Structures are given as structure tokens and as C-alpha cells.
Amino acid sequence: MICRKCGAEIPQGKLYCAVCGQEVQLVPDYNSIEYMTEEKLIREKQEQEKEQQKMKEAEEAEAGRREKLHLGPLFLVLRLTAASAAAAALIFGIYTLVDARNAASPLYQKQIAQEYYEQGNYELALAYADRALAGNPSSLDTALLKSASFAGLSRIEEAAAVLEPFTSDELQNMGLLEQLIPLWERLQKYDQIRDLLKKADGKRVRSRFAAYFSEAPVFSPQPGAYEAGTVITLTVPDPAQTLIYYTTDGSQPTEESEMYKDGIPLPEGSVKIRAVAVNRMGIASDPAEGNYTGEADHINDLQISPSAGEYSEDTRIRVRFPEGYTCWYAFDEDPEEYGEEYTEPLEMPEGEHTFYAVLEDAEGRFGETAEAEYTLTYDEEEEED
């Protein structure tokens, strides 16, 4: 039997509830609908309270478990020792000392910076790299990490500035070159790139950074004295990717100077030709220079005597010209095609004739044809004699 007031069980034969003292009401052998409904509600309430109690206990147990896990082994040790407070203080002091030593360690700061950098948190990576570099300013690895953090934040000038002090080293680190040169390229510091690569020049460096090197132009023919009009040519290993600029007044060539195309005709007199090659990266080579002397061209320097005119006695025709040339002559014909080589003075023929002469140089070039018209007529008295 169940107490209708508190829901407690009432033993058979008892007239009062042992829990609340409620008097037991006798009921017939059958249960009325009202009684059954009331009893059902009481049972449901009891079940609900039991479930709530179980949930509360489970939550308390979970909270305790989490607290133990959070505290870790240190919590268990402190509970098993009578001197838990002293032990806790000792361990805290040790951890504090270790943290203090780590905070002062450049290597530890660099490790933290590396972790943040790999996570893409460049701000924190920069902060820790800065601390590490402050503790060890000569660490190139840390400087590379700090520079990379600046670059990750698109702060290119600062990224380059971190590495620039390390370029004074005699032996250049390949990692430094690979990280600094692209930064300088973005900043268009081409002269610095050229000077750094020249300083670090070597087979491995030249192979790795071939695109950045520019070879100085090569002159042909070699500097010296040549006939005026001789064409001076300039060549580079990769003409498709390189432009050449030159000057003929001895000044430093720049990209504002004359662009080389098909050769430079040598003028008369002395001239200094200076040239520079600029590759597709805009990086200029060291200037090359050549001192030339253009000698006057004597291919037209011939003189015919006597001068054109009328003559009445035997006369010899002479041609004067410089050494190193061949003179061809003809009467009334083209000397280049039908002429004979002039070797000695010639007898002027009787009648009206045009004398032609032309010079040919060692390369087979002909000069301008010179001419003189002669009329040789003998006097009648001379003919009778």
C-alpha cells in the first residue's frame, strides 16, 4: 500500500504512514479511477526525481575527472604526499625558473617564432624572432626567419633590411642569396644584386643565379688603329635577352645612351667606345671600353698629271697614289672593267682621248674614278722635219 500524501510504502496491517504520519484510508478491493490516476502521478514524480539525482551525480563525477586531468600528474603527487603545499611550491619554483631561462634563450625564442611562422601567424613570428635576434644578433638563421616574417606581412623593404648587414661576409651563404636577391629584385635594386653576385661569384652561384648575370660586351676587331669607316661590332652571349648601350665620347653608358644595333662605323681620329650590356632583369654588366684610331681613307687619293688640256709635243702621263693600293687605268674605257695596272708613266696618245684611273684597296674595294681629257696635236713643221 502507498501513502497518498508522501508516496511511501505502508506495510500490510499498518494504519498510519511511518514517514509522514498520514492515516491510512481503507479502500475496497477494486481501485476507483480517481485512486489509480493519483497513484500513477505519484510514481511518475518519484521516477523523475531519481533521474534528476543520477544526472547530478554524473555531472559532479565528470567535473572531478576533468579537474584531475587538468592538474595532471602534479595533482596526484600532491594528494599522495603529506607535504603537498611545500612540494607544490617547489615544483612551481622549478617551472618558473625553467620558463625564465627559456624566455632568455634565443634558441627557445627562435623555436617559438618558427612555430608561429609555420602556422601563418607572421606578427607573433616576427615578435619572437626579434627577441631571438636581440639575444644573438649574429644568427643568420634567425635573421632569415625574421625577414621571412616581414615578407609574409608584405613589408618588403624591412625584410631586405634585416638581411643586408650579412652581405658583408666574405663567404656568402646560399640561403642568404636565395632569400635576399628576390627581395632586392622586387625593390629594383639591380646594382646591389650585381655587386653581391660579383662578390659571391663562383660556379655554384653562377649556375643558380644565371638569369641575373650580364656579361660585358666584347669588341671586334680588338681596340687599335684601323682605317676610318671600319665597322666595330659588339657581341654578348645571349643577344636575344640582352640590350647593349654605348657611347663614343668616353662617358659612362646608360640605358639613355645610344642602343647598339648593326655596328659602329669608326670615324677618323681617336675615339673611346664604352659599352654596357643590360639583361632582361634590368641588371647592367660592368662597362667595357676600347680605344680606337680611325685612319683616313686614301682610296681616292690619286693625282693625274699633267692636267687636262691640249698638247703639241710628246708628253708622259703620271699617276701618284699612296702605298698599299693598286691603280688601274684605261683610255676611253672603264678602268675597273677594262683597265691595266699602272706601273710607270705612260705616253700620251695622239688625238683626243680621255684618261681614266682608279684605286683598289687590299679588300677589293674601288675608289672613285678620276679622269683627264687630253688633246695631242703635233705642229706641221715638226712633222716635216
PDB file of N, CA and C in Angstrom, residues 202-294:
ATOM      1  N   GLY A 202      80.983  32.372 -58.182  1.00  0.00           N
ATOM      2  CA  GLY A 202      81.516  31.023 -58.104  1.00  0.00           C
ATOM      3  C   GLY A 202      80.693  30.146 -59.029  1.00  0.00           C
ATOM      4  N   LYS A 203      81.163  28.947 -59.274  1.00  0.00           N
ATOM      5  CA  LYS A 203      80.466  28.062 -60.207  1.00  0.00           C
ATOM      6  C   LYS A 203      79.044  27.793 -59.755  1.00  0.00           C
ATOM      7  N   ARG A 204      78.882  27.504 -58.467  1.00  0.00           N
ATOM      8  CA  ARG A 204      77.547  27.187 -57.951  1.00  0.00           C
ATOM      9  C   ARG A 204      76.637  28.413 -57.989  1.00  0.00           C
ATOM     10  N   VAL A 205      77.165  29.560 -57.587  1.00  0.00           N
ATOM     11  CA  VAL A 205      76.373  30.794 -57.592  1.00  0.00           C
ATOM     12  C   VAL A 205      75.993  31.180 -59.016  1.00  0.00           C
ATOM     13  N   ARG A 206      76.951  31.111 -59.944  1.00  0.00           N
ATOM     14  CA  ARG A 206      76.673  31.484 -61.328  1.00  0.00           C
ATOM     15  C   ARG A 206      75.638  30.560 -61.956  1.00  0.00           C
ATOM     16  N   SER A 207      75.684  29.278 -61.594  1.00  0.00           N
ATOM     17  CA  SER A 207      74.699  28.331 -62.118  1.00  0.00           C
ATOM     18  C   SER A 207      73.313  28.612 -61.554  1.00  0.00           C
ATOM     19  N   ARG A 208      73.251  28.891 -60.244  1.00  0.00           N
ATOM     20  CA  ARG A 208      71.956  29.099 -59.588  1.00  0.00           C
ATOM     21  C   ARG A 208      71.322  30.428 -60.004  1.00  0.00           C
ATOM     22  N   PHE A 209      72.142  31.463 -60.213  1.00  0.00           N
ATOM     23  CA  PHE A 209      71.606  32.802 -60.494  1.00  0.00           C
ATOM     24  C   PHE A 209      72.000  33.289 -61.892  1.00  0.00           C
ATOM     25  N   ALA A 210      72.046  32.360 -62.845  1.00  0.00           N
ATOM     26  CA  ALA A 210      72.469  32.707 -64.204  1.00  0.00           C
ATOM     27  C   ALA A 210      71.608  33.806 -64.807  1.00  0.00           C
ATOM     28  N   ALA A 211      70.325  33.827 -64.473  1.00  0.00           N
ATOM     29  CA  ALA A 211      69.415  34.821 -65.053  1.00  0.00           C
ATOM     30  C   ALA A 211      69.758  36.239 -64.613  1.00  0.00           C
ATOM     31  N   TYR A 212      70.523  36.374 -63.539  1.00  0.00           N
ATOM     32  CA  TYR A 212      70.837  37.702 -63.008  1.00  0.00           C
ATOM     33  C   TYR A 212      72.162  38.252 -63.533  1.00  0.00           C
ATOM     34  N   PHE A 213      72.975  37.402 -64.144  1.00  0.00           N
ATOM     35  CA  PHE A 213      74.294  37.845 -64.595  1.00  0.00           C
ATOM     36  C   PHE A 213      74.215  38.470 -65.985  1.00  0.00           C
ATOM     37  N   SER A 214      75.003  39.499 -66.212  1.00  0.00           N
ATOM     38  CA  SER A 214      75.172  40.106 -67.532  1.00  0.00           C
ATOM     39  C   SER A 214      76.660  40.153 -67.833  1.00  0.00           C
ATOM     40  N   GLU A 215      77.023  39.621 -68.977  1.00  0.00           N
ATOM     41  CA  GLU A 215      78.422  39.658 -69.395  1.00  0.00           C
ATOM     42  C   GLU A 215      78.688  40.955 -70.160  1.00  0.00           C
ATOM     43  N   ALA A 216      79.847  41.517 -69.942  1.00  0.00           N
ATOM     44  CA  ALA A 216      80.212  42.751 -70.640  1.00  0.00           C
ATOM     45  C   ALA A 216      80.356  42.484 -72.137  1.00  0.00           C
ATOM     46  N   PRO A 217      80.010  43.453 -72.992  1.00  0.00           N
ATOM     47  CA  PRO A 217      80.145  43.279 -74.442  1.00  0.00           C
ATOM     48  C   PRO A 217      81.604  43.051 -74.847  1.00  0.00           C
ATOM     49  N   VAL A 218      81.768  42.312 -75.946  1.00  0.00           N
ATOM     50  CA  VAL A 218      83.097  42.031 -76.491  1.00  0.00           C
ATOM     51  C   VAL A 218      83.261  42.808 -77.801  1.00  0.00           C
ATOM     52  N   PHE A 219      84.403  43.510 -77.961  1.00  0.00           N
ATOM     53  CA  PHE A 219      84.672  44.324 -79.145  1.00  0.00           C
ATOM     54  C   PHE A 219      85.350  43.499 -80.242  1.00  0.00           C
ATOM     55  N   SER A 220      84.979  43.801 -81.477  1.00  0.00           N
ATOM     56  CA  SER A 220      85.646  43.200 -82.628  1.00  0.00           C
ATOM     57  C   SER A 220      85.629  44.206 -83.780  1.00  0.00           C
ATOM     58  N   PRO A 221      86.814  44.482 -84.391  1.00  0.00           N
ATOM     59  CA  PRO A 221      88.144  43.989 -84.008  1.00  0.00           C
ATOM     60  C   PRO A 221      88.605  44.577 -82.678  1.00  0.00           C
ATOM     61  N   GLN A 222      89.685  44.024 -82.158  1.00  0.00           N
ATOM     62  CA  GLN A 222      90.227  44.499 -80.895  1.00  0.00           C
ATOM     63  C   GLN A 222      90.619  45.970 -81.009  1.00  0.00           C
ATOM     64  N   PRO A 223      90.590  46.690 -79.901  1.00  0.00           N
ATOM     65  CA  PRO A 223      90.983  48.106 -79.942  1.00  0.00           C
ATOM     66  C   PRO A 223      92.343  48.304 -80.612  1.00  0.00           C
ATOM     67  N   GLY A 224      92.448  49.383 -81.375  1.00  0.00           N
ATOM     68  CA  GLY A 224      93.690  49.660 -82.098  1.00  0.00           C
ATOM     69  C   GLY A 224      93.448  50.685 -83.195  1.00  0.00           C
ATOM     70  N   ALA A 225      94.378  50.745 -84.169  1.00  0.00           N
ATOM     71  CA  ALA A 225      94.281  51.694 -85.278  1.00  0.00           C
ATOM     72  C   ALA A 225      93.780  50.964 -86.515  1.00  0.00           C
ATOM     73  N   TYR A 226      92.747  51.529 -87.107  1.00  0.00           N
ATOM     74  CA  TYR A 226      92.149  50.937 -88.300  1.00  0.00           C
ATOM     75  C   TYR A 226      91.743  52.052 -89.251  1.00  0.00           C
ATOM     76  N   GLU A 227      91.486  51.648 -90.466  1.00  0.00           N
ATOM     77  CA  GLU A 227      91.057  52.616 -91.458  1.00  0.00           C
ATOM     78  C   GLU A 227      89.712  53.197 -91.078  1.00  0.00           C
ATOM     79  N   ALA A 228      89.582  54.461 -91.222  1.00  0.00           N
ATOM     80  CA  ALA A 228      88.308  55.107 -90.914  1.00  0.00           C
ATOM     81  C   ALA A 228      87.191  54.453 -91.724  1.00  0.00           C
ATOM     82  N   GLY A 229      86.045  54.249 -91.073  1.00  0.00           N
ATOM     83  CA  GLY A 229      84.934  53.573 -91.724  1.00  0.00           C
ATOM     84  C   GLY A 229      84.840  52.109 -91.361  1.00  0.00           C
ATOM     85  N   THR A 230      85.901  51.562 -90.746  1.00  0.00           N
ATOM     86  CA  THR A 230      85.847  50.170 -90.285  1.00  0.00           C
ATOM     87  C   THR A 230      84.705  50.019 -89.285  1.00  0.00           C
ATOM     88  N   VAL A 231      83.933  48.949 -89.406  1.00  0.00           N
ATOM     89  CA  VAL A 231      82.783  48.741 -88.530  1.00  0.00           C
ATOM     90  C   VAL A 231      83.205  47.968 -87.284  1.00  0.00           C
ATOM     91  N   ILE A 232      82.964  48.567 -86.116  1.00  0.00           N
ATOM     92  CA  ILE A 232      83.253  47.928 -84.833  1.00  0.00           C
ATOM     93  C   ILE A 232      81.989  47.198 -84.379  1.00  0.00           C
ATOM     94  N   THR A 233      82.093  45.908 -84.091  1.00  0.00           N
ATOM     95  CA  THR A 233      80.935  45.129 -83.643  1.00  0.00           C
ATOM     96  C   THR A 233      81.045  44.813 -82.152  1.00  0.00           C
ATOM     97  N   LEU A 234      79.890  44.719 -81.502  1.00  0.00           N
ATOM     98  CA  LEU A 234      79.799  44.377 -80.079  1.00  0.00           C
ATOM     99  C   LEU A 234      78.927  43.131 -79.947  1.00  0.00           C
ATOM    100  N   THR A 235      79.397  42.157 -79.198  1.00  0.00           N
ATOM    101  CA  THR A 235      78.653  40.907 -79.040  1.00  0.00           C
ATOM    102  C   THR A 235      78.512  40.535 -77.576  1.00  0.00           C
ATOM    103  N   VAL A 236      77.426  39.790 -77.253  1.00  0.00           N
ATOM    104  CA  VAL A 236      77.159  39.257 -75.913  1.00  0.00           C
ATOM    105  C   VAL A 236      76.703  37.810 -76.066  1.00  0.00           C
ATOM    106  N   PRO A 237      76.819  36.984 -75.013  1.00  0.00           N
ATOM    107  CA  PRO A 237      76.453  35.571 -75.127  1.00  0.00           C
ATOM    108  C   PRO A 237      74.987  35.325 -75.467  1.00  0.00           C
ATOM    109  N   ASP A 238      74.089  36.184 -74.985  1.00  0.00           N
ATOM    110  CA  ASP A 238      72.657  35.949 -75.191  1.00  0.00           C
ATOM    111  C   ASP A 238      72.013  37.213 -75.770  1.00  0.00           C
ATOM    112  N   PRO A 239      72.219  37.466 -77.053  1.00  0.00           N
ATOM    113  CA  PRO A 239      71.712  38.722 -77.634  1.00  0.00           C
ATOM    114  C   PRO A 239      70.194  38.828 -77.626  1.00  0.00           C
ATOM    115  N   ALA A 240      69.477  37.685 -77.611  1.00  0.00           N
ATOM    116  CA  ALA A 240      68.015  37.738 -77.624  1.00  0.00           C
ATOM    117  C   ALA A 240      67.458  38.274 -76.314  1.00  0.00           C
ATOM    118  N   GLN A 241      68.230  38.139 -75.225  1.00  0.00           N
ATOM    119  CA  GLN A 241      67.756  38.573 -73.911  1.00  0.00           C
ATOM    120  C   GLN A 241      68.550  39.766 -73.369  1.00  0.00           C
ATOM    121  N   THR A 242      69.359  40.385 -74.228  1.00  0.00           N
ATOM    122  CA  THR A 242      70.255  41.436 -73.742  1.00  0.00           C
ATOM    123  C   THR A 242      70.261  42.624 -74.705  1.00  0.00           C
ATOM    124  N   LEU A 243      70.290  43.818 -74.150  1.00  0.00           N
ATOM    125  CA  LEU A 243      70.428  45.043 -74.930  1.00  0.00           C
ATOM    126  C   LEU A 243      71.797  45.654 -74.632  1.00  0.00           C
ATOM    127  N   ILE A 244      72.386  46.285 -75.648  1.00  0.00           N
ATOM    128  CA  ILE A 244      73.698  46.918 -75.492  1.00  0.00           C
ATOM    129  C   ILE A 244      73.549  48.421 -75.736  1.00  0.00           C
ATOM    130  N   TYR A 245      74.128  49.210 -74.843  1.00  0.00           N
ATOM    131  CA  TYR A 245      74.131  50.667 -74.988  1.00  0.00           C
ATOM    132  C   TYR A 245      75.588  51.135 -75.017  1.00  0.00           C
ATOM    133  N   TYR A 246      75.873  52.161 -75.831  1.00  0.00           N
ATOM    134  CA  TYR A 246      77.265  52.573 -75.966  1.00  0.00           C
ATOM    135  C   TYR A 246      77.377  54.096 -76.123  1.00  0.00           C
ATOM    136  N   THR A 247      78.587  54.581 -75.882  1.00  0.00           N
ATOM    137  CA  THR A 247      78.926  55.987 -76.112  1.00  0.00           C
ATOM    138  C   THR A 247      80.253  56.034 -76.870  1.00  0.00           C
ATOM    139  N   THR A 248      80.501  57.130 -77.568  1.00  0.00           N
ATOM    140  CA  THR A 248      81.763  57.305 -78.288  1.00  0.00           C
ATOM    141  C   THR A 248      82.534  58.529 -77.798  1.00  0.00           C
ATOM    142  N   ASP A 249      82.057  59.105 -76.701  1.00  0.00           N
ATOM    143  CA  ASP A 249      82.750  60.277 -76.151  1.00  0.00           C
ATOM    144  C   ASP A 249      83.438  59.966 -74.826  1.00  0.00           C
ATOM    145  N   GLY A 250      83.507  58.690 -74.483  1.00  0.00           N
ATOM    146  CA  GLY A 250      84.181  58.286 -73.256  1.00  0.00           C
ATOM    147  C   GLY A 250      83.327  58.336 -72.015  1.00  0.00           C
ATOM    148  N   SER A 251      82.076  58.801 -72.125  1.00  0.00           N
ATOM    149  CA  SER A 251      81.203  58.895 -70.948  1.00  0.00           C
ATOM    150  C   SER A 251      80.637  57.529 -70.581  1.00  0.00           C
ATOM    151  N   GLN A 252      80.134  57.420 -69.353  1.00  0.00           N
ATOM    152  CA  GLN A 252      79.573  56.167 -68.860  1.00  0.00           C
ATOM    153  C   GLN A 252      78.260  55.862 -69.594  1.00  0.00           C
ATOM    154  N   PRO A 253      78.148  54.704 -70.253  1.00  0.00           N
ATOM    155  CA  PRO A 253      76.899  54.375 -70.957  1.00  0.00           C
ATOM    156  C   PRO A 253      75.793  53.983 -69.985  1.00  0.00           C
ATOM    157  N   THR A 254      74.577  54.394 -70.295  1.00  0.00           N
ATOM    158  CA  THR A 254      73.395  54.042 -69.517  1.00  0.00           C
ATOM    159  C   THR A 254      72.292  53.628 -70.491  1.00  0.00           C
ATOM    160  N   GLU A 255      71.130  53.343 -69.952  1.00  0.00           N
ATOM    161  CA  GLU A 255      70.001  52.973 -70.806  1.00  0.00           C
ATOM    162  C   GLU A 255      69.464  54.168 -71.586  1.00  0.00           C
ATOM    163  N   GLU A 256      69.978  55.348 -71.290  1.00  0.00           N
ATOM    164  CA  GLU A 256      69.623  56.538 -72.053  1.00  0.00           C
ATOM    165  C   GLU A 256      70.586  56.776 -73.210  1.00  0.00           C
ATOM    166  N   SER A 257      71.646  55.993 -73.277  1.00  0.00           N
ATOM    167  CA  SER A 257      72.648  56.165 -74.333  1.00  0.00           C
ATOM    168  C   SER A 257      72.158  55.516 -75.629  1.00  0.00           C
ATOM    169  N   GLU A 258      72.998  55.620 -76.665  1.00  0.00           N
ATOM    170  CA  GLU A 258      72.675  55.046 -77.969  1.00  0.00           C
ATOM    171  C   GLU A 258      72.588  53.521 -77.860  1.00  0.00           C
ATOM    172  N   MET A 259      71.525  52.941 -78.425  1.00  0.00           N
ATOM    173  CA  MET A 259      71.378  51.489 -78.408  1.00  0.00           C
ATOM    174  C   MET A 259      72.135  50.879 -79.593  1.00  0.00           C
ATOM    175  N   TYR A 260      72.913  49.867 -79.298  1.00  0.00           N
ATOM    176  CA  TYR A 260      73.688  49.206 -80.345  1.00  0.00           C
ATOM    177  C   TYR A 260      72.767  48.361 -81.227  1.00  0.00           C
ATOM    178  N   LYS A 261      73.001  48.427 -82.559  1.00  0.00           N
ATOM    179  CA  LYS A 261      72.189  47.640 -83.485  1.00  0.00           C
ATOM    180  C   LYS A 261      73.066  46.837 -84.453  1.00  0.00           C
ATOM    181  N   ASP A 262      73.627  47.523 -85.462  1.00  0.00           N
ATOM    182  CA  ASP A 262      74.313  46.804 -86.541  1.00  0.00           C
ATOM    183  C   ASP A 262      75.788  47.139 -86.670  1.00  0.00           C
ATOM    184  N   GLY A 263      76.398  47.669 -85.666  1.00  0.00           N
ATOM    185  CA  GLY A 263      77.808  48.009 -85.757  1.00  0.00           C
ATOM    186  C   GLY A 263      78.034  49.506 -85.629  1.00  0.00           C
ATOM    187  N   ILE A 264      79.277  49.857 -85.333  1.00  0.00           N
ATOM    188  CA  ILE A 264      79.643  51.260 -85.135  1.00  0.00           C
ATOM    189  C   ILE A 264      80.737  51.617 -86.136  1.00  0.00           C
ATOM    190  N   PRO A 265      80.454  52.453 -87.137  1.00  0.00           N
ATOM    191  CA  PRO A 265      81.494  52.870 -88.102  1.00  0.00           C
ATOM    192  C   PRO A 265      82.571  53.691 -87.387  1.00  0.00           C
ATOM    193  N   LEU A 266      83.822  53.348 -87.628  1.00  0.00           N
ATOM    194  CA  LEU A 266      84.925  54.039 -86.973  1.00  0.00           C
ATOM    195  C   LEU A 266      85.190  55.373 -87.664  1.00  0.00           C
ATOM    196  N   PRO A 267      85.077  56.477 -86.933  1.00  0.00           N
ATOM    197  CA  PRO A 267      85.349  57.791 -87.542  1.00  0.00           C
ATOM    198  C   PRO A 267      86.852  58.052 -87.608  1.00  0.00           C
ATOM    199  N   GLU A 268      87.234  59.096 -88.304  1.00  0.00           N
ATOM    200  CA  GLU A 268      88.644  59.474 -88.355  1.00  0.00           C
ATOM    201  C   GLU A 268      89.076  60.040 -87.005  1.00  0.00           C
ATOM    202  N   GLY A 269      90.310  59.795 -86.655  1.00  0.00           N
ATOM    203  CA  GLY A 269      90.842  60.304 -85.395  1.00  0.00           C
ATOM    204  C   GLY A 269      90.687  59.303 -84.264  1.00  0.00           C
ATOM    205  N   SER A 270      90.990  59.773 -83.042  1.00  0.00           N
ATOM    206  CA  SER A 270      90.928  58.916 -81.860  1.00  0.00           C
ATOM    207  C   SER A 270      89.527  58.934 -81.258  1.00  0.00           C
ATOM    208  N   VAL A 271      89.091  57.776 -80.788  1.00  0.00           N
ATOM    209  CA  VAL A 271      87.769  57.663 -80.197  1.00  0.00           C
ATOM    210  C   VAL A 271      87.781  56.557 -79.143  1.00  0.00           C
ATOM    211  N   LYS A 272      87.096  56.808 -78.028  1.00  0.00           N
ATOM    212  CA  LYS A 272      86.946  55.792 -76.978  1.00  0.00           C
ATOM    213  C   LYS A 272      85.494  55.320 -76.991  1.00  0.00           C
ATOM    214  N   ILE A 273      85.320  54.047 -77.242  1.00  0.00           N
ATOM    215  CA  ILE A 273      83.979  53.463 -77.251  1.00  0.00           C
ATOM    216  C   ILE A 273      83.775  52.721 -75.932  1.00  0.00           C
ATOM    217  N   ARG A 274      82.700  53.065 -75.228  1.00  0.00           N
ATOM    218  CA  ARG A 274      82.353  52.375 -73.973  1.00  0.00           C
ATOM    219  C   ARG A 274      80.966  51.778 -74.140  1.00  0.00           C
ATOM    220  N   ALA A 275      80.793  50.552 -73.656  1.00  0.00           N
ATOM    221  CA  ALA A 275      79.522  49.839 -73.850  1.00  0.00           C
ATOM    222  C   ALA A 275      79.163  49.053 -72.603  1.00  0.00           C
ATOM    223  N   VAL A 276      77.848  48.869 -72.401  1.00  0.00           N
ATOM    224  CA  VAL A 276      77.347  48.108 -71.266  1.00  0.00           C
ATOM    225  C   VAL A 276      76.199  47.229 -71.754  1.00  0.00           C
ATOM    226  N   ALA A 277      76.099  46.021 -71.213  1.00  0.00           N
ATOM    227  CA  ALA A 277      75.010  45.100 -71.560  1.00  0.00           C
ATOM    228  C   ALA A 277      73.996  45.099 -70.427  1.00  0.00           C
ATOM    229  N   VAL A 278      72.721  45.117 -70.771  1.00  0.00           N
ATOM    230  CA  VAL A 278      71.644  45.107 -69.783  1.00  0.00           C
ATOM    231  C   VAL A 278      70.738  43.915 -70.079  1.00  0.00           C
ATOM    232  N   ASN A 279      70.597  43.010 -69.095  1.00  0.00           N
ATOM    233  CA  ASN A 279      69.784  41.821 -69.346  1.00  0.00           C
ATOM    234  C   ASN A 279      68.312  42.110 -69.118  1.00  0.00           C
ATOM    235  N   ARG A 280      67.471  41.090 -69.281  1.00  0.00           N
ATOM    236  CA  ARG A 280      66.021  41.274 -69.184  1.00  0.00           C
ATOM    237  C   ARG A 280      65.571  41.619 -67.775  1.00  0.00           C
ATOM    238  N   MET A 281      66.439  41.403 -66.775  1.00  0.00           N
ATOM    239  CA  MET A 281      66.118  41.770 -65.405  1.00  0.00           C
ATOM    240  C   MET A 281      66.443  43.241 -65.148  1.00  0.00           C
ATOM    241  N   GLY A 282      67.028  43.901 -66.164  1.00  0.00           N
ATOM    242  CA  GLY A 282      67.425  45.288 -65.978  1.00  0.00           C
ATOM    243  C   GLY A 282      68.746  45.424 -65.254  1.00  0.00           C
ATOM    244  N   ILE A 283      69.498  44.335 -65.163  1.00  0.00           N
ATOM    245  CA  ILE A 283      70.776  44.347 -64.452  1.00  0.00           C
ATOM    246  C   ILE A 283      71.886  44.588 -65.465  1.00  0.00           C
ATOM    247  N   ALA A 284      72.663  45.624 -65.230  1.00  0.00           N
ATOM    248  CA  ALA A 284      73.719  46.009 -66.165  1.00  0.00           C
ATOM    249  C   ALA A 284      75.028  45.298 -65.848  1.00  0.00           C
ATOM    250  N   SER A 285      75.794  45.039 -66.892  1.00  0.00           N
ATOM    251  CA  SER A 285      77.119  44.453 -66.728  1.00  0.00           C
ATOM    252  C   SER A 285      78.118  45.536 -66.348  1.00  0.00           C
ATOM    253  N   ASP A 286      79.328  45.113 -66.068  1.00  0.00           N
ATOM    254  CA  ASP A 286      80.402  46.090 -65.938  1.00  0.00           C
ATOM    255  C   ASP A 286      80.649  46.699 -67.322  1.00  0.00           C
ATOM    256  N   PRO A 287      81.010  47.972 -67.394  1.00  0.00           N
ATOM    257  CA  PRO A 287      81.252  48.580 -68.712  1.00  0.00           C
ATOM    258  C   PRO A 287      82.518  48.029 -69.351  1.00  0.00           C
ATOM    259  N   ALA A 288      82.468  47.883 -70.661  1.00  0.00           N
ATOM    260  CA  ALA A 288      83.652  47.516 -71.439  1.00  0.00           C
ATOM    261  C   ALA A 288      84.036  48.724 -72.286  1.00  0.00           C
ATOM    262  N   GLU A 289      85.321  48.857 -72.579  1.00  0.00           N
ATOM    263  CA  GLU A 289      85.750  50.018 -73.357  1.00  0.00           C
ATOM    264  C   GLU A 289      86.889  49.644 -74.294  1.00  0.00           C
ATOM    265  N   GLY A 290      86.999  50.413 -75.365  1.00  0.00           N
ATOM    266  CA  GLY A 290      88.065  50.202 -76.330  1.00  0.00           C
ATOM    267  C   GLY A 290      88.499  51.520 -76.938  1.00  0.00           C
ATOM    268  N   ASN A 291      89.809  51.726 -77.024  1.00  0.00           N
ATOM    269  CA  ASN A 291      90.376  52.936 -77.631  1.00  0.00           C
ATOM    270  C   ASN A 291      90.769  52.624 -79.078  1.00  0.00           C
ATOM    271  N   TYR A 292      90.192  53.386 -79.997  1.00  0.00           N
ATOM    272  CA  TYR A 292      90.429  53.171 -81.423  1.00  0.00           C
ATOM    273  C   TYR A 292      90.964  54.445 -82.073  1.00  0.00           C
ATOM    274  N   THR A 293      91.693  54.238 -83.174  1.00  0.00           N
ATOM    275  CA  THR A 293      92.144  55.355 -84.009  1.00  0.00           C
ATOM    276  C   THR A 293      91.684  55.089 -85.430  1.00  0.00           C
ATOM    277  N   GLY A 294      90.910  56.027 -85.965  1.00  0.00           N
ATOM    278  CA  GLY A 294      90.433  55.896 -87.336  1.00  0.00           C
ATOM    279  C   GLY A 294      91.360  56.618 -88.284  1.00  0.00           C
TER     280      GLY A 294
END
